[in-house]
CSV table of C-alpha atoms and ligand atoms in Angstrom, one decimal:
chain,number,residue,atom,x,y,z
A,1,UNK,CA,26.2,-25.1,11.3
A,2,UNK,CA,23.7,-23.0,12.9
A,3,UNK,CA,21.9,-25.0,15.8
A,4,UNK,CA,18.9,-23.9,17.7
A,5,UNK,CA,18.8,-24.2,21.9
A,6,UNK,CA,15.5,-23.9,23.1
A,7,UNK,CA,15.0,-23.7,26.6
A,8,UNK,CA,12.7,-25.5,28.6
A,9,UNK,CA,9.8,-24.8,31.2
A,10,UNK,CA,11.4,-27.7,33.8
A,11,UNK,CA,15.0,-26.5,34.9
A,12,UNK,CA,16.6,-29.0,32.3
A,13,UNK,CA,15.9,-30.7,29.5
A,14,UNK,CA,16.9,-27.8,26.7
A,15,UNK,CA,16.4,-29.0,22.9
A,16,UNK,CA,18.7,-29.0,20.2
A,17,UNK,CA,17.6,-29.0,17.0
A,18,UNK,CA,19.5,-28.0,13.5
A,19,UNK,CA,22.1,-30.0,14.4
A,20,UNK,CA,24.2,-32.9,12.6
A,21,UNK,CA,25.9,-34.7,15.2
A,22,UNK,CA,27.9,-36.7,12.3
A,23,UNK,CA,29.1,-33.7,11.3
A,24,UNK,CA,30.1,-30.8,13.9
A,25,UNK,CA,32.6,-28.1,13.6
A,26,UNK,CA,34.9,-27.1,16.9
A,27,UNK,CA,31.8,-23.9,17.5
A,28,UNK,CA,29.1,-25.9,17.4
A,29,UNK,CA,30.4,-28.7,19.4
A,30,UNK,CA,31.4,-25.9,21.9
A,31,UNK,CA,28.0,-24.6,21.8
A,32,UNK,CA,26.3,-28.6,22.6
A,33,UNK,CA,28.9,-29.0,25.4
A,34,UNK,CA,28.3,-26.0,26.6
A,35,UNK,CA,24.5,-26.5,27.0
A,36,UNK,CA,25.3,-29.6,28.4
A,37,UNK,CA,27.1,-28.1,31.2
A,38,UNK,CA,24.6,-25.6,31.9
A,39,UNK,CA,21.5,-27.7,31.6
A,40,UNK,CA,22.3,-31.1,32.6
A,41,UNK,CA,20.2,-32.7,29.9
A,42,UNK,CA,20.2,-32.2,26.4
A,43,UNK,CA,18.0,-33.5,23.9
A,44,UNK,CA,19.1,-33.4,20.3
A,45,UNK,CA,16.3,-34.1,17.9
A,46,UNK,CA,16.1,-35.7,14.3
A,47,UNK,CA,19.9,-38.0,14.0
A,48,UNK,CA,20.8,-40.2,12.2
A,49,UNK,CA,23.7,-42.6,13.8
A,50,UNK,CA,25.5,-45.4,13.1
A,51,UNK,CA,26.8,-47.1,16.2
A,52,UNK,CA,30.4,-46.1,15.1
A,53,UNK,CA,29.0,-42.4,14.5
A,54,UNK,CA,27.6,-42.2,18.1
A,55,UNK,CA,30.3,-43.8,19.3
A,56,UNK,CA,32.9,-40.8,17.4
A,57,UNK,CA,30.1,-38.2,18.6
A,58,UNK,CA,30.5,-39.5,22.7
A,59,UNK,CA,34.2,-39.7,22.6
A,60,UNK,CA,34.2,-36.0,21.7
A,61,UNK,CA,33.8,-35.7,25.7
A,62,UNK,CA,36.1,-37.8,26.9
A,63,UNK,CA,36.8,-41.6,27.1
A,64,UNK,CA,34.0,-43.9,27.3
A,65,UNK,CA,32.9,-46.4,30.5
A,66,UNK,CA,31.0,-49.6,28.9
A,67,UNK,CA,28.6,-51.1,30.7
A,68,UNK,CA,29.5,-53.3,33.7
A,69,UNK,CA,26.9,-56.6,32.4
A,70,UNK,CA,29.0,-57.0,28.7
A,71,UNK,CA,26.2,-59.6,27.6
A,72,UNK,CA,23.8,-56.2,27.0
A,73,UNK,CA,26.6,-54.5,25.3
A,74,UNK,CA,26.6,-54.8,21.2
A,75,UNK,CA,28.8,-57.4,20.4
A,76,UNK,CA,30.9,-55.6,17.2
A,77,UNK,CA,30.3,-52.5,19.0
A,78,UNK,CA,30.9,-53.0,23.0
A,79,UNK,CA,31.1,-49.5,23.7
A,80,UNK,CA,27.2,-49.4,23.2
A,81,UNK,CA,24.7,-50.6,25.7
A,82,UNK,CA,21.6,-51.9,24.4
A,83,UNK,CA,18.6,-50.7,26.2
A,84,UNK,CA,15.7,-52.7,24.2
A,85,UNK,CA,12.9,-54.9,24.9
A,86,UNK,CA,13.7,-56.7,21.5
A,87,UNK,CA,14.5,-60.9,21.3
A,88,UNK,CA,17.0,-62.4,18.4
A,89,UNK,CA,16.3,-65.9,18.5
A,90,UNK,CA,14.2,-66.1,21.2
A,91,UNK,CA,16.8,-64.1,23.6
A,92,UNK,CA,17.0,-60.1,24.7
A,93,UNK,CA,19.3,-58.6,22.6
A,94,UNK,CA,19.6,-55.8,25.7
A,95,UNK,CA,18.4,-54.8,28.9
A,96,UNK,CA,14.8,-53.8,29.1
A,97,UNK,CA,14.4,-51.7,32.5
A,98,UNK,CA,17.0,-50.2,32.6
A,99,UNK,CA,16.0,-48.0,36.1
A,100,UNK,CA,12.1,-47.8,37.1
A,101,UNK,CA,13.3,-46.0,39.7
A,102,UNK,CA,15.1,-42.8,40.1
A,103,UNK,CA,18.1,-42.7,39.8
A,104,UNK,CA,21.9,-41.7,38.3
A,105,UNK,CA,23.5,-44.2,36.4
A,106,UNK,CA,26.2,-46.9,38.5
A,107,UNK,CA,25.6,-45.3,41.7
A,108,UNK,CA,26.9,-48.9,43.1
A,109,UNK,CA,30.4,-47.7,41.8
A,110,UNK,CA,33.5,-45.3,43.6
A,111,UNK,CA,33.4,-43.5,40.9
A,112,UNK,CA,30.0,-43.2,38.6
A,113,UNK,CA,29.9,-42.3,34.8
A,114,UNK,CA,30.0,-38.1,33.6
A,115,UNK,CA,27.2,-38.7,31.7
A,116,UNK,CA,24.9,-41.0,29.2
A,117,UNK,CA,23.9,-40.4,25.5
A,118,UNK,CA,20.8,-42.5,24.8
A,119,UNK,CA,19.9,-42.8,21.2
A,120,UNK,CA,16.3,-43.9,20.1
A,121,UNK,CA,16.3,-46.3,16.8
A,122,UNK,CA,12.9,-47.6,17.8
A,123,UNK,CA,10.0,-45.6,19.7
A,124,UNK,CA,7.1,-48.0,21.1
A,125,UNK,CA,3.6,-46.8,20.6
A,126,UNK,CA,0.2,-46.7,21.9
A,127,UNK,CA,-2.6,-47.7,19.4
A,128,UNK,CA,-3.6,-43.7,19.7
A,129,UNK,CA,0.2,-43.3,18.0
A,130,UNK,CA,1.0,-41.5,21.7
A,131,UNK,CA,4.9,-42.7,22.5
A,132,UNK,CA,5.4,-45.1,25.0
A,133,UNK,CA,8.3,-45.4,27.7
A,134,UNK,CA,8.8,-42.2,28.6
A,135,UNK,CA,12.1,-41.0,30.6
A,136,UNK,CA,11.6,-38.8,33.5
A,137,UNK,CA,14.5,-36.3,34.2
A,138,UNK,CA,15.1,-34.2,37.4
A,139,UNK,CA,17.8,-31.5,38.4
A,140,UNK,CA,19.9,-32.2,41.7
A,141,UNK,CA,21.8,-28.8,40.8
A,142,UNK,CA,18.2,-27.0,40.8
A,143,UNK,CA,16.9,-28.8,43.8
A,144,UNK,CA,20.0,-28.1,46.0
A,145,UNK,CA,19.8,-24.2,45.3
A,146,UNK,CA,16.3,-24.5,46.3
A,147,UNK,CA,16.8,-26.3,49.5
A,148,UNK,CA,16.0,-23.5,52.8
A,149,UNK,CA,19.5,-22.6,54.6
A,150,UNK,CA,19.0,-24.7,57.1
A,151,UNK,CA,18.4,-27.8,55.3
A,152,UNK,CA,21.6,-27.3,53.4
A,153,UNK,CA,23.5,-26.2,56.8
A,154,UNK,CA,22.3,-29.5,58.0
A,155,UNK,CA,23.7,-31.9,54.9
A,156,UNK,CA,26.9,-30.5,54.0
A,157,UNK,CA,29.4,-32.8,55.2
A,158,UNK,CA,27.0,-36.1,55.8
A,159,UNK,CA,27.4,-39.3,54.1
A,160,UNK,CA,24.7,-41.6,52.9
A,161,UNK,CA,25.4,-45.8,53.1
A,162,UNK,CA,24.1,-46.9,49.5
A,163,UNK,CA,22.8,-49.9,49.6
A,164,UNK,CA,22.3,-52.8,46.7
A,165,UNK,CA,21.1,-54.9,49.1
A,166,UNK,CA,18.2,-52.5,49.6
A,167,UNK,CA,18.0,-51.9,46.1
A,168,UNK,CA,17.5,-55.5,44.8
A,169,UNK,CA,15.0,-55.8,48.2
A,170,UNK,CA,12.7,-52.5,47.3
A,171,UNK,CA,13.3,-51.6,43.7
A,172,UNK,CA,15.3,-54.0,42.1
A,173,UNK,CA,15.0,-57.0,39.7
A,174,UNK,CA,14.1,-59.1,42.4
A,175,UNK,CA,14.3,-63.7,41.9
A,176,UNK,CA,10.3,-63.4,41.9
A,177,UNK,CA,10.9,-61.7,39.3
A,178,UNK,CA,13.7,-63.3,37.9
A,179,UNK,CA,12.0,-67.0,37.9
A,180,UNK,CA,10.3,-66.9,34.1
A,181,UNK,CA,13.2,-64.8,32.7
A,182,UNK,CA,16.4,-66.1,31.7
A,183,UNK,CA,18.1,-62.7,31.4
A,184,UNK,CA,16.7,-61.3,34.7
A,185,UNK,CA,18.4,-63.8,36.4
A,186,UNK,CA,21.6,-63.5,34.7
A,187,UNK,CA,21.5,-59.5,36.2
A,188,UNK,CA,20.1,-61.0,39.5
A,189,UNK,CA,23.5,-63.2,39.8
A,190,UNK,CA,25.4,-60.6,39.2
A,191,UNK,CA,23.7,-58.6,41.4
A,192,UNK,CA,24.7,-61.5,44.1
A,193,UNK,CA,28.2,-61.3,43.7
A,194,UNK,CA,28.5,-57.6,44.6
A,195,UNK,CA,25.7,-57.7,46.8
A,196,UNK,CA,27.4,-56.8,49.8
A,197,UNK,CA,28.8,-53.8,47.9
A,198,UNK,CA,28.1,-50.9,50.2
A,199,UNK,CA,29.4,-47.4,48.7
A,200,UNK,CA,29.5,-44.5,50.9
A,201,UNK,CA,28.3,-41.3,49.3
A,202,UNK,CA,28.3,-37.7,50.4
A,203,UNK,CA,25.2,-36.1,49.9
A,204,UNK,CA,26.0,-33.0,48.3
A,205,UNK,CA,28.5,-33.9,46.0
A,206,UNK,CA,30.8,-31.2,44.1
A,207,UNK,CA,30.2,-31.3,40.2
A,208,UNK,CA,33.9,-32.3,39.0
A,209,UNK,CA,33.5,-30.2,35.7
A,210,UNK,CA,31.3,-27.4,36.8
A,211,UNK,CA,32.1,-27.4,40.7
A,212,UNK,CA,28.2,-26.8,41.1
A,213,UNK,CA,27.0,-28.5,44.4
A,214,UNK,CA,24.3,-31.5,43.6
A,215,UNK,CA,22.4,-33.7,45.8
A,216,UNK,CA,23.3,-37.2,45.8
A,217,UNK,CA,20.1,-39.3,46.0
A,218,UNK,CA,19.4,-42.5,44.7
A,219,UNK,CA,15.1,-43.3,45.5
A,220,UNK,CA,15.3,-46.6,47.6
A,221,UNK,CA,18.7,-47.3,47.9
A,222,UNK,CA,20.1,-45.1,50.8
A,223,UNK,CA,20.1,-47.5,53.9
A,224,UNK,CA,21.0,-44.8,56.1
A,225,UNK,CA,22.3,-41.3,56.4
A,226,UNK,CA,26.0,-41.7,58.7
A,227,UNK,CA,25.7,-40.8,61.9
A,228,UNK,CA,22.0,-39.8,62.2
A,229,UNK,CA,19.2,-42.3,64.0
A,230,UNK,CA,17.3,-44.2,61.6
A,231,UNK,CA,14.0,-43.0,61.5
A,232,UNK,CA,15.6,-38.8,61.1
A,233,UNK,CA,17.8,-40.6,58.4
A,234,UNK,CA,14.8,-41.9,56.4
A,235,UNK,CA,12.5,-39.4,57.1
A,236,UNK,CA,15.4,-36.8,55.5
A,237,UNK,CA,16.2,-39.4,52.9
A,238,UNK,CA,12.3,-38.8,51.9
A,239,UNK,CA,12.0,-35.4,51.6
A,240,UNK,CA,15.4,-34.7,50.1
A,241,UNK,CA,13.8,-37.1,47.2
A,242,UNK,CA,10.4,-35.4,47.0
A,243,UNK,CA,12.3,-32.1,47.0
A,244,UNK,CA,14.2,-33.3,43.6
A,245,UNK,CA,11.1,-34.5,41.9
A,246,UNK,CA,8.6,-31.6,42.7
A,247,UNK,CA,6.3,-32.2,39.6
A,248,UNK,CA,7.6,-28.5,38.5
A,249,UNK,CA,11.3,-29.8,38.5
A,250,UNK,CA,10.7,-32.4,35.9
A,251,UNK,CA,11.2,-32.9,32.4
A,252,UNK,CA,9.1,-35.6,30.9
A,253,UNK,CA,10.9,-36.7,27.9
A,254,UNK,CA,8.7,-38.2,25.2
A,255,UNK,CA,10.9,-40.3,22.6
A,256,UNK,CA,10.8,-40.0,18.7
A,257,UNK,CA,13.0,-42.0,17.0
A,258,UNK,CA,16.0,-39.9,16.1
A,259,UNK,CA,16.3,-38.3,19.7
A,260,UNK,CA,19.4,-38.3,21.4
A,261,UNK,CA,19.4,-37.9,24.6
A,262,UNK,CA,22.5,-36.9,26.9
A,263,UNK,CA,22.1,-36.8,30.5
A,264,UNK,CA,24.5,-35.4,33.1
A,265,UNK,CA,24.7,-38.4,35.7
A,266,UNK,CA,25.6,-35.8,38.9
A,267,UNK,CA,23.3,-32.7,38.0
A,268,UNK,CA,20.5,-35.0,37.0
A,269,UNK,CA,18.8,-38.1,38.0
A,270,UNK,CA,16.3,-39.9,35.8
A,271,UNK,CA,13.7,-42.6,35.7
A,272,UNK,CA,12.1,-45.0,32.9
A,273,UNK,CA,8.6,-46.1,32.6
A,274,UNK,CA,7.9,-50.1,32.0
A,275,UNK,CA,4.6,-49.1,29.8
A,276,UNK,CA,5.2,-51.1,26.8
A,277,UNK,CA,5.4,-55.0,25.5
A,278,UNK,CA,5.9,-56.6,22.3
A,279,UNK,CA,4.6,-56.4,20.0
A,280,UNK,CA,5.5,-53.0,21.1
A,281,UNK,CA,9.2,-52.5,20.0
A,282,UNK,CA,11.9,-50.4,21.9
A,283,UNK,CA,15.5,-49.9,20.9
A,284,UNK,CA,17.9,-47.4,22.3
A,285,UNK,CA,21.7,-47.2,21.7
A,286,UNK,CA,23.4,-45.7,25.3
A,287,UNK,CA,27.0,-44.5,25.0
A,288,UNK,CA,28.5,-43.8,28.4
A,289,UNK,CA,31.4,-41.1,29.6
A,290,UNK,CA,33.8,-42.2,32.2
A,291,UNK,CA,34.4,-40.1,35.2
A,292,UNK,CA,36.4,-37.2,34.6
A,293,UNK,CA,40.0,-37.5,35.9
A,294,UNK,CA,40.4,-33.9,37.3
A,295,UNK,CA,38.4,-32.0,39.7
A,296,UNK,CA,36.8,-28.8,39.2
A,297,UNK,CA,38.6,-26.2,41.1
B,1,OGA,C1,19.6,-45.8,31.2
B,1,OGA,C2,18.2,-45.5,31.6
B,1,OGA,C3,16.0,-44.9,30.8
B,1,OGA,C4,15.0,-45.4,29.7
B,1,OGA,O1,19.8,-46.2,30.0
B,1,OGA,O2,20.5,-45.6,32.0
B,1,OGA,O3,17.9,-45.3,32.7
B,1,OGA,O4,13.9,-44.8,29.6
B,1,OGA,N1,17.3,-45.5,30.6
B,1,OGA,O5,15.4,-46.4,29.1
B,2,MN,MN1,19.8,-45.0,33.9
């Protein structure tokens, strides 16, 4: 099979196209996974999956994580999160935002997901046939090369206190929210029982697979930098964000149905736009890879 990489003017975000993902001999694979590396996110264009065909595809990686709230995951398929604004019988069939906020997937974990492989079944539309709900995708690889010296003098061994307190507080789904939404507040008890859940990160983490050093920021969930008074912790918590997503450093995905998407959850960080509403339909199909067991050397 001979695929085509094209690169991309944001540091990430390379397109595949040419490429069967039902169907890939050892090269080829070799050649996605090694784009994958390199570019942190990947977006192969024009598939057609079956749930147990993306789910084959995925575990090509590695072993797969399912998401933590099982009521979003397919129920003959519970490797697959649902990420959908769709209703079966007057219920969501997934989870609808699924991160207005930047962020890497399950930072409220020890030990957060390789990566995600989003697959779009259903695009929603504007009435000018533009796509809606976009996904927004940044480099942490890219922005901590591009950090001055100093700067990355100043992080190298700190720690950050991540917070899901703050999260459901700033950026969360919050109970005002929750009140007319029956599957809101299912996520908003769950977010209650681990709600005291605070996960201490180091802010340059080391790539496990590619031992590149990444900056570990989550947008509105970092209560404080250890160590460092509060205001010099938030003030660095600020611009460490604004330094990932420089308009120049993003890639602005914008869906077709057929796109599968993979994301590298510690070289990239991501957001999701809430511009849609039924009758407008979304329907995505996320396979996730576990952590990697080994360290990069
Ligand atoms: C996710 C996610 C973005 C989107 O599935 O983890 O953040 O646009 N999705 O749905
Ligand atoms: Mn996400």
């Amino acid at each position: 099979m001979t695929i085509n990489i094209t690169p991309n003017a944001a540091p990430l975000g390379h397109e595949i196209r040419g490429a069967d993902l039902r169907n890939l001999d050892e090269t080829t694979f070799a050649a996605i996974d090694a784009a994958y590396r390199k570019f942190g996110v990947v977006v192969v264009r024009d598939q057609k999956l079956t749930p147990d065909e993306q789910i084959a595809f995925s575990s090509r990686f590695g072993p797969l994580e399912r998401f933590a709230l099982d009521r979003f995951n397919k129920k003959d398929h519970p490797e697959i999160f649902i990420v959908s604004n769709l209703l079966e019988a007057g219920k969501p069939i997934g989870m609808e935002d699924a991160g207005r906020y930047w962020h890497s997937d399950m930072w409220y974990t020890t030990a957060p997901p390789r990566g995600s492989h989003l697959y779009a079944l259903e695009v929603p539309h504007a009435d000018n046939g533009e796509p809606l709900g976009d996904t927004y995708f940044a480099s942490t690889a890219y922005a901590y090369r591009t950090l001055p010296d100093d700067v990355k003098r100043k992080i190298e061994d700190l720690e950050a206190l991540f917070s899901l307190r703050k999260y459901v507080a700033h950026v969360g789904h919050t109970e005002e929210r929750a009140k007319n939404n029956v599957y809101l507040k299912e996520i908003v008890d769950a977010q209650q029982a681990i709600i005291d859940r605070e996960i201490v990160h180091k802010l340059v983490r080391i790539h496990p697979i590619t031992g590149e050093k990444c900056l570990y920021v989550v947008q509105g969930v970092i209560r404080e930098i250890l160590g460092l008074p509060q205001d010099e912790s938030d003030s660095l918590i600020e611009f460490l964000t604004q330094h990932i997503i420089r308009p120049e450093a993003v890639y602005r995905h914008r869906w077709r149905a057929g796109d599968l998407v993979m994301w590298d959850n510690y070289s990239a960080v991501h957001r999701a736009t809430g511009d849609f509403a039924l009758p407008q339909r979304r329907l995505m199909h996320r396979t996730t890879l576990a952590a990697p067991l080994t360290v990069a050397a």
